[in-house]
PDB file of C-alpha atoms in Angstrom:
ATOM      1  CA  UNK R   5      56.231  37.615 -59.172  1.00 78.00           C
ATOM      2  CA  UNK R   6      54.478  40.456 -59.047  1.00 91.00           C
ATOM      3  CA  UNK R   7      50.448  40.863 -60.845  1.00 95.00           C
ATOM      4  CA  UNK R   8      49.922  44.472 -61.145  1.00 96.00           C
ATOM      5  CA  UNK R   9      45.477  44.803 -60.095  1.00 97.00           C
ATOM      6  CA  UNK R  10      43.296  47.490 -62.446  1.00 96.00           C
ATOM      7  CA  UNK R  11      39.587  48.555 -61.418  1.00 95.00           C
ATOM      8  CA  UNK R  12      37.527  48.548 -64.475  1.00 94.00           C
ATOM      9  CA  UNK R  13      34.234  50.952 -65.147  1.00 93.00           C
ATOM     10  CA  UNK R  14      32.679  47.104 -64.316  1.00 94.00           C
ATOM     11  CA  UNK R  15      32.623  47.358 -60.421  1.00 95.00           C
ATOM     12  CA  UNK R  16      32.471  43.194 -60.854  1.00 96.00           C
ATOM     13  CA  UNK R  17      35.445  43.361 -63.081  1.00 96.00           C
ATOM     14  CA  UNK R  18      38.817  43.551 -62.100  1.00 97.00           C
ATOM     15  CA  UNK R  19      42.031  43.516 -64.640  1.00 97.00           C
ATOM     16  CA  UNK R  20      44.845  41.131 -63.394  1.00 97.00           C
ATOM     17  CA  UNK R  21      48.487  41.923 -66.056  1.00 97.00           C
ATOM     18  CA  UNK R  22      50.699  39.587 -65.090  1.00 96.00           C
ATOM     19  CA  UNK R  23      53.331  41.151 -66.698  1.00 94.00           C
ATOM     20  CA  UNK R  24      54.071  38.111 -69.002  1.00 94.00           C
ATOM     21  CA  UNK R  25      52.461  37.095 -72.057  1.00 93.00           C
ATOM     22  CA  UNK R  26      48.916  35.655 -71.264  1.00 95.00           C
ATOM     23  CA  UNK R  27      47.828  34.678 -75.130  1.00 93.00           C
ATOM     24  CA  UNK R  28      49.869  34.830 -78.152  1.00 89.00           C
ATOM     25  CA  UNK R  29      47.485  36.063 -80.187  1.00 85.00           C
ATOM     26  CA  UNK R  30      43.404  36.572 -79.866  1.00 84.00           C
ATOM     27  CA  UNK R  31      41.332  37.072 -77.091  1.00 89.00           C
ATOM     28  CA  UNK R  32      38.899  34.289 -75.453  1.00 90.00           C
ATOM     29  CA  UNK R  33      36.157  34.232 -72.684  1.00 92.00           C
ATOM     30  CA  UNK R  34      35.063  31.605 -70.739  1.00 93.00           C
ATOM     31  CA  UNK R  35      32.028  31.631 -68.490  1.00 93.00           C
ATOM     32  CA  UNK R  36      31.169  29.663 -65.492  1.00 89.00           C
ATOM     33  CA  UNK R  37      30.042  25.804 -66.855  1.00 85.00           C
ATOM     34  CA  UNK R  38      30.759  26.373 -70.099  1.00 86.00           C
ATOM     35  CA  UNK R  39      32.040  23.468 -71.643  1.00 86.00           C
ATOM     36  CA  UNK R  40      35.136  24.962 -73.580  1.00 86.00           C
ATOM     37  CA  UNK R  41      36.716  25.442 -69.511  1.00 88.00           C
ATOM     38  CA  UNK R  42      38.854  22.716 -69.841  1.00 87.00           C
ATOM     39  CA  UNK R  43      40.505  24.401 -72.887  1.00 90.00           C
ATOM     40  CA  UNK R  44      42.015  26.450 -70.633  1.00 94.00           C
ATOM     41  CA  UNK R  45      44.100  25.244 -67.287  1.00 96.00           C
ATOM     42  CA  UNK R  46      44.151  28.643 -66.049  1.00 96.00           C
ATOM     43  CA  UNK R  47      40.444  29.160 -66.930  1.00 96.00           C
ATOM     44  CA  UNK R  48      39.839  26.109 -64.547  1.00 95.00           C
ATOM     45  CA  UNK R  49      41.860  26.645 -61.874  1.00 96.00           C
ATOM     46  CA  UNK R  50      39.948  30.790 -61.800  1.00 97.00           C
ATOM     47  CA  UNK R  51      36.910  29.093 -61.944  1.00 97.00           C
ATOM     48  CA  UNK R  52      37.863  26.843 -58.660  1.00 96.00           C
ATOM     49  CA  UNK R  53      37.597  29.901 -56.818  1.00 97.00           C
ATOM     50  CA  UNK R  54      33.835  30.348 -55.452  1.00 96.00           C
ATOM     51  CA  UNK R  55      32.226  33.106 -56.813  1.00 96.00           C
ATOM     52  CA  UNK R  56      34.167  33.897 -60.228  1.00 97.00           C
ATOM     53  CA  UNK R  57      31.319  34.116 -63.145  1.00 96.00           C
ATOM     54  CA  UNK R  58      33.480  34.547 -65.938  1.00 96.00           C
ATOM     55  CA  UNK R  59      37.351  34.895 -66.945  1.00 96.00           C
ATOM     56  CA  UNK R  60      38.523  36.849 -69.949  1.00 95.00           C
ATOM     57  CA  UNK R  61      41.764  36.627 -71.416  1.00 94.00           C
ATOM     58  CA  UNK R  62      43.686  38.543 -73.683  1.00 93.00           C
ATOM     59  CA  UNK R  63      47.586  38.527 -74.801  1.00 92.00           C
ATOM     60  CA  UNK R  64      48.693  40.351 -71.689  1.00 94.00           C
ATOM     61  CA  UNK R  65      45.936  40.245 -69.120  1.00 96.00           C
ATOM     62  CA  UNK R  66      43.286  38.428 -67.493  1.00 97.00           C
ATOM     63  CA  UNK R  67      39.812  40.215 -66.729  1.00 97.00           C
ATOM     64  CA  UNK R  68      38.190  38.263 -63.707  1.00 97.00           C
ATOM     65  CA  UNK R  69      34.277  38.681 -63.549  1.00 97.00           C
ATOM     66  CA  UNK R  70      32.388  37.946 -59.558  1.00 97.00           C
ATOM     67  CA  UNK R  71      28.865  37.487 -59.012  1.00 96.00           C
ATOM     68  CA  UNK R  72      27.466  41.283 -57.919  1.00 94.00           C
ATOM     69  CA  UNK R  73      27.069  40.100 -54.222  1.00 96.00           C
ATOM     70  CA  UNK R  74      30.387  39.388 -53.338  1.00 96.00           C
ATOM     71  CA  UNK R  75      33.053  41.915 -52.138  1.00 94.00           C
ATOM     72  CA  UNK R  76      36.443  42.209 -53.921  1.00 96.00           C
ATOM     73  CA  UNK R  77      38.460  42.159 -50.586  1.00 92.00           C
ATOM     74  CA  UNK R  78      38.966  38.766 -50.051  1.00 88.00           C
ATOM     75  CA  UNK R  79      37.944  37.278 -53.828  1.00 96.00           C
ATOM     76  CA  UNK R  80      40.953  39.582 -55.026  1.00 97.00           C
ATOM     77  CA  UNK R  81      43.482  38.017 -53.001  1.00 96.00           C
ATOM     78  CA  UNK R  82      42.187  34.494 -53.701  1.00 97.00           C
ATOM     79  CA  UNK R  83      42.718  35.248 -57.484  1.00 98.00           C
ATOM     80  CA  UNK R  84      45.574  37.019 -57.250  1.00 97.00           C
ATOM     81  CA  UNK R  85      47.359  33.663 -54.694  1.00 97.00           C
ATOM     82  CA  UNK R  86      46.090  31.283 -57.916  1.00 97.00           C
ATOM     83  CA  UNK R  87      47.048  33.204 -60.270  1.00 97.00           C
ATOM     84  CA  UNK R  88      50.506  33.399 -59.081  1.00 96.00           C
ATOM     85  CA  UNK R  89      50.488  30.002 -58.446  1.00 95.00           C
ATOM     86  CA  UNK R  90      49.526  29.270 -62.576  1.00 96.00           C
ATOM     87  CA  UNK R  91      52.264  31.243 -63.629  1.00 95.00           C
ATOM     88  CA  UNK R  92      55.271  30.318 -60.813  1.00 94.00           C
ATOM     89  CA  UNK R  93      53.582  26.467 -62.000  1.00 94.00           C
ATOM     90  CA  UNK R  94      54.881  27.078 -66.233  1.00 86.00           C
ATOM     91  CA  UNK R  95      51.898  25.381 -67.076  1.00 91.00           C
ATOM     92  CA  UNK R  96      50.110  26.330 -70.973  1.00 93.00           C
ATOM     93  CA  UNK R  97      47.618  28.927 -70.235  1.00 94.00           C
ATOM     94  CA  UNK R  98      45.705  26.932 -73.369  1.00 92.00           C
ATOM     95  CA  UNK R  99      45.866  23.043 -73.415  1.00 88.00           C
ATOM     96  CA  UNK R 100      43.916  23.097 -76.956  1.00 69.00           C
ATOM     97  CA  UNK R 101      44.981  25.312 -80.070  1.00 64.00           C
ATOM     98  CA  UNK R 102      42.514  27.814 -80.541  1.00 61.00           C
ATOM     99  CA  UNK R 103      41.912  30.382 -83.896  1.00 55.00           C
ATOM    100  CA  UNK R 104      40.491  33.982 -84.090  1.00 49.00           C
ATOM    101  CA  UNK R 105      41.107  34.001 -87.630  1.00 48.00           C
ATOM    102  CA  UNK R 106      38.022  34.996 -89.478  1.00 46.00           C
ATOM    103  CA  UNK R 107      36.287  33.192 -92.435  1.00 47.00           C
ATOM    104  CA  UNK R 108      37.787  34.185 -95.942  1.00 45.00           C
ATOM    105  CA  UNK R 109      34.070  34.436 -97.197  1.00 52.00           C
ATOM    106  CA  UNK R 110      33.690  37.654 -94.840  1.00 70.00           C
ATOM    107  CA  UNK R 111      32.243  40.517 -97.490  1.00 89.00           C
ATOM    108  CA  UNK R 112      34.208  43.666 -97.702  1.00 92.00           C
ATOM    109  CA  UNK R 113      32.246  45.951 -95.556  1.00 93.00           C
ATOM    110  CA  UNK R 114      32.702  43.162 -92.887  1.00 93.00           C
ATOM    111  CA  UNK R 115      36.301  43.224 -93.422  1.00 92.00           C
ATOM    112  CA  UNK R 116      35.563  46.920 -93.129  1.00 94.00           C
ATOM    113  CA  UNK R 117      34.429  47.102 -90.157  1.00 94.00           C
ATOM    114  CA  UNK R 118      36.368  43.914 -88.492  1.00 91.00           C
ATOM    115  CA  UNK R 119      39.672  45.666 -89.211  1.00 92.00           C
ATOM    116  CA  UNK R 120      37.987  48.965 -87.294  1.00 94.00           C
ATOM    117  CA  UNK R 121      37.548  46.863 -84.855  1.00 94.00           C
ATOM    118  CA  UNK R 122      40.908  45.492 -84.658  1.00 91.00           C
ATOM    119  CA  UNK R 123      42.387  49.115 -85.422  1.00 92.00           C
ATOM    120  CA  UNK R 124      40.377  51.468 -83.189  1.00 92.00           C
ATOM    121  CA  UNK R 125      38.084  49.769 -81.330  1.00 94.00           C
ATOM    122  CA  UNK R 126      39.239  47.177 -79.297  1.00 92.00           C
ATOM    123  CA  UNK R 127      42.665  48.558 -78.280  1.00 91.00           C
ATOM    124  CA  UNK R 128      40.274  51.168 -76.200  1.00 91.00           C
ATOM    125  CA  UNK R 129      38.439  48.384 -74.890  1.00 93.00           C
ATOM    126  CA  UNK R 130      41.379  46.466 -73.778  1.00 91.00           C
ATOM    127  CA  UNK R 131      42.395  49.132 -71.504  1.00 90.00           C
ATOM    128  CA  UNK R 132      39.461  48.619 -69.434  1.00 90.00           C
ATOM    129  CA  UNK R 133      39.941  44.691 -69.785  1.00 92.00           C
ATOM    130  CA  UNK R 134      37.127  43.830 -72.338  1.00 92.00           C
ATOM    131  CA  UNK R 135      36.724  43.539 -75.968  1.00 93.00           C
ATOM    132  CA  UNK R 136      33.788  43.439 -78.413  1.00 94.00           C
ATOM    133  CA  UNK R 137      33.091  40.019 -80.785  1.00 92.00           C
ATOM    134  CA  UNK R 138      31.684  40.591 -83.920  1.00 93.00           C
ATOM    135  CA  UNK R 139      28.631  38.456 -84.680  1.00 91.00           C
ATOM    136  CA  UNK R 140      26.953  39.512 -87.762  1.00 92.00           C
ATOM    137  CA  UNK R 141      26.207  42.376 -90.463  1.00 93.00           C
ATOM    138  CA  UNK R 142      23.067  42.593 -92.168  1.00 93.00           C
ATOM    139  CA  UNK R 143      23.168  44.302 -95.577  1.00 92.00           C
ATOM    140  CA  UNK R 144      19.571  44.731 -96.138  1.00 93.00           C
ATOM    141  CA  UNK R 145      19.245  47.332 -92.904  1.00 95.00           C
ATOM    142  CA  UNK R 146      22.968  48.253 -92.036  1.00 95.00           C
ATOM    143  CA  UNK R 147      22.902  46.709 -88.532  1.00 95.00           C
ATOM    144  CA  UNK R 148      25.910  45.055 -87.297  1.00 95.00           C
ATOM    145  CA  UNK R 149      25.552  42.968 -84.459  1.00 95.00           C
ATOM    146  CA  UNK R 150      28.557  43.057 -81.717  1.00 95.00           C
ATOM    147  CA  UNK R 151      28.797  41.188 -78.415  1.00 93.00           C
ATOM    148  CA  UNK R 152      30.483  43.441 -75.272  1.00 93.00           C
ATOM    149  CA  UNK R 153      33.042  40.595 -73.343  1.00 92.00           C
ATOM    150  CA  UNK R 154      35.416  40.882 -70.932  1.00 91.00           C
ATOM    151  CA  UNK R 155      34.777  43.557 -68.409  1.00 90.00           C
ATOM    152  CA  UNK R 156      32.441  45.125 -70.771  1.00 90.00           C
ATOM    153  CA  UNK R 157      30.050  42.467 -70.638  1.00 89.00           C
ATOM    154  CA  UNK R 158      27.370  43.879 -68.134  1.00 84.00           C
ATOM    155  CA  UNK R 159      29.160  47.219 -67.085  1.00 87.00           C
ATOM    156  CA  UNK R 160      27.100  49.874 -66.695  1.00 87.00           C
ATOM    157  CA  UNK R 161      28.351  52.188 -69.367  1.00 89.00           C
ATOM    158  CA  UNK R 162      28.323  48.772 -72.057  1.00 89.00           C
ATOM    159  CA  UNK R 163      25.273  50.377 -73.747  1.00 90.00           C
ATOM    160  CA  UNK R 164      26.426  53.748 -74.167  1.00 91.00           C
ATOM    161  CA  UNK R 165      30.200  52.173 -75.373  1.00 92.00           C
ATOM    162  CA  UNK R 166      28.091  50.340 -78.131  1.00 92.00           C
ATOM    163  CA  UNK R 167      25.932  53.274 -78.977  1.00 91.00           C
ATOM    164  CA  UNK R 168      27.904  56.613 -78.337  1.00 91.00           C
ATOM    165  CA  UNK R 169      31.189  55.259 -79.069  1.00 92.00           C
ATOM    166  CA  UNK R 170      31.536  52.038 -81.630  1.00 95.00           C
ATOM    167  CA  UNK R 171      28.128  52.731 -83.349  1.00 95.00           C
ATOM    168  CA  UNK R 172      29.364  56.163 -84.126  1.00 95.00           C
ATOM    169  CA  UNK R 173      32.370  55.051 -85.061  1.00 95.00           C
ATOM    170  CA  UNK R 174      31.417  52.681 -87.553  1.00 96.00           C
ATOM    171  CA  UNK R 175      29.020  54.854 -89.369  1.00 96.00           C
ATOM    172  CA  UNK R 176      31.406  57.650 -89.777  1.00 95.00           C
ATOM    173  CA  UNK R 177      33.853  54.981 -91.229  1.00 95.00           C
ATOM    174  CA  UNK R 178      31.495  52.552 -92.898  1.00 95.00           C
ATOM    175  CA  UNK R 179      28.362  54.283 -94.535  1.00 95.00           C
ATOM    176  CA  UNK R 180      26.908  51.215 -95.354  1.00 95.00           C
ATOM    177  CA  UNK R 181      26.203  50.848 -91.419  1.00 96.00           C
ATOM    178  CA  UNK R 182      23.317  52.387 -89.689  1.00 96.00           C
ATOM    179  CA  UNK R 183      22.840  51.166 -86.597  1.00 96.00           C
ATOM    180  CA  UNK R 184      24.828  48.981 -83.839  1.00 96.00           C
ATOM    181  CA  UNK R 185      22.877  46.378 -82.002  1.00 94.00           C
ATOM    182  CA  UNK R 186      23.482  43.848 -78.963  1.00 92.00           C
ATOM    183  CA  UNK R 187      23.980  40.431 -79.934  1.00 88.00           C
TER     184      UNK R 187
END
């Protein structure tokens, strides 16, 4: 089996494609101690491995966060020996169904701007192994409130993503939106 390795703009980040399906559908992030770990086997057994702080995965890779003052040399080949281990082992990367759908009281500029999301968006995002969740909109000032995951979460160029690229974004599309904001 062969996992091909990406660099990501997050110098803790690196993107793992396993070149297999990872999720059918949906993305998910799990940090270290977070209860929801033992949804996922695969989440588990990454977090095993001393030093991981968070594991993000999408339908055909696996973003693998370190704490800043460790060095990918050796970490890298520890994740890369379990994670060929998970997949050689056929085990269900999730033990416990899990939903993205959203809530069929969403509003129609939050469909609006969910379906950007979905459409423009987070395909970039993926490329660099992260995604953006959607947390709120508030119709009285226009401010939408997104969450950076993945190998976005805490990369250096996270702020001017949200700002430069997805706040622009959405008020070009959405007029009803005036500002982007950090959850």
């Amino acid at each position: 089996m062969f996992i091909e390795t990406q660099e990501t703009p997050n110098p803790n980040t690196l993107k793992f494609l396993p070149g297999r399906p990872v999720l059918e559908k949906g993305v998910i992030e799990f940090k270290r101690d977070d209860p929801i770990i033992e949804r996922s086997p695969l989440a588990a057994l990454l977090f095993s491995i001393e030093g991981v702080v968070s594991v993000f995965l999408a339908q055909d890779f696996i973003s693998v966060s370190k704490e800043a003052s460790l060095n990918w040399d050796l970490l890298k080949i520890d994740v890369l020996e379990a994670l060929m281990d998970f997949f050689m082992s056929d085990q269900p990367v999730m033990n416990q169904p899990f939903s993205t759908d959203e809530t069929e009281s969403e509003n129609e500029i939050v469909r609006q701007i969910n379906a950007l999301l979905d459409q423009a968006i987070r395909p970039a995002l993926a490329r660099d192994g992260g995604n953006v969740t959607f947390h709120t909109f508030d119709e009285e000032t226009g401010i939408v409130y997104l969450e950076m995951i993945g190998a976005c979460a805490g990369c250096p160029s996270a702020a001017i993503t949200l700002k430069m690229g997805i706040e622009r974004a959405l008020k070009h599309h959405i007029p009803e939106v005036k500002e982007v904001r950090a959850a």
